[in-house]
Steps between C-alpha positions, in 0.01 A plus 500: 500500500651800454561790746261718649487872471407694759517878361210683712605405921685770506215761339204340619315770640549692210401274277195448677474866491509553085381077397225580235184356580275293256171563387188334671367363130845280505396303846130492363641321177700280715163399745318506183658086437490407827325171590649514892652819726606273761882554490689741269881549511654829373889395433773808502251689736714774565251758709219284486325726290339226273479234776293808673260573214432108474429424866197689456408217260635198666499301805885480549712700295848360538835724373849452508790708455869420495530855687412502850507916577293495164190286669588691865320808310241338396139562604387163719153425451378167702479234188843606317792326606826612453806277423849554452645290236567403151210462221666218345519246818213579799360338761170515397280169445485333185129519270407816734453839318209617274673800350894603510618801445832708360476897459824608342709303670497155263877613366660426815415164560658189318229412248560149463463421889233756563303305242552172692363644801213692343402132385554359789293734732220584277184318537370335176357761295707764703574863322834637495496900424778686410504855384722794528524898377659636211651843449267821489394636190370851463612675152775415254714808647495422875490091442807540309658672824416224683599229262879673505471526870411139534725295270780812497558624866367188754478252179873388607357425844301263416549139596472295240170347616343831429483372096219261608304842562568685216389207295 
């Protein structure tokens, strides 16, 4: 498996602070195929901020982080649990979650053994959502700015997981 990356301990209340949010009609798409809302398990938590929008949905809401000061400011409602540790090897049960989660996070796991757990966790006819943001658009002047800002100035910044978003 390969390493984890941990790039956000050190910010986390700042990222908290300035983490987009994601529209309502994307969870009521999500709830829209859902059979069960037992158990749901939002992987690369972060904040919470998804695992928070679905516990309003679900019995237990389960997220995990491989940052612990990232899920210490998290909000802690009563049927979210919080764990610290990898997305690719848990300690959850096997056959036990209706839906699974990633919001931008998916490039930071290893794919191959994320997918083996995914299986291996889901119940049958378990969902797995993954979705993330691209870059703002506005007008062909200022998104032009931004597009040299992005792959010119930080671009070298990047790790190289960060292709997985951009395509």
């Amino acid at each position: 498996m390969k390493e984890a990356l941990d790039r956000f301990s050190g910010h986390s209340k700042s990222y908290k602070k300035f983490r987009p949010v994601y529209p309502q009609t994307l969870y009521t798409e999500l709830l829209s195929h859902m059979d069960s809302r037992e158990s749901c398990w939002d992987c690369g938590t972060g904040n919470g901020q998804v695992a928070l929008a679905l516990a309003r949905y679900f019995q237990t809401v389960y997220a995990s982080d491989i940052s612990r000061e990232q899920i210490q400011n998290a909000e802690q409602p009563k049927n979210v649990q919080f764990h610290v540790e990898r997305a690719e090897s848990t300690s959850f049960e096997s056959n036990f979650f209706d839906l699974i989660t990633v919001a931008q996070a998916i490039h930071w796991f290893d794919l191959d053994a994320f997918g083996k757990e995914v299986y291996r966790v889901s119940k049958n006819g378990g969902l797995l959502a993954v979705w993330g943001y691209g870059l703002l658009r506005i007008s062909k002047k200022i998104d032009a700015r931004i597009d040299a800002f992005y792959s010119g100035v930080v671009g070298p910044y990047w790790d190289r997981e960060r292709r997985h978003i951009d395509n």
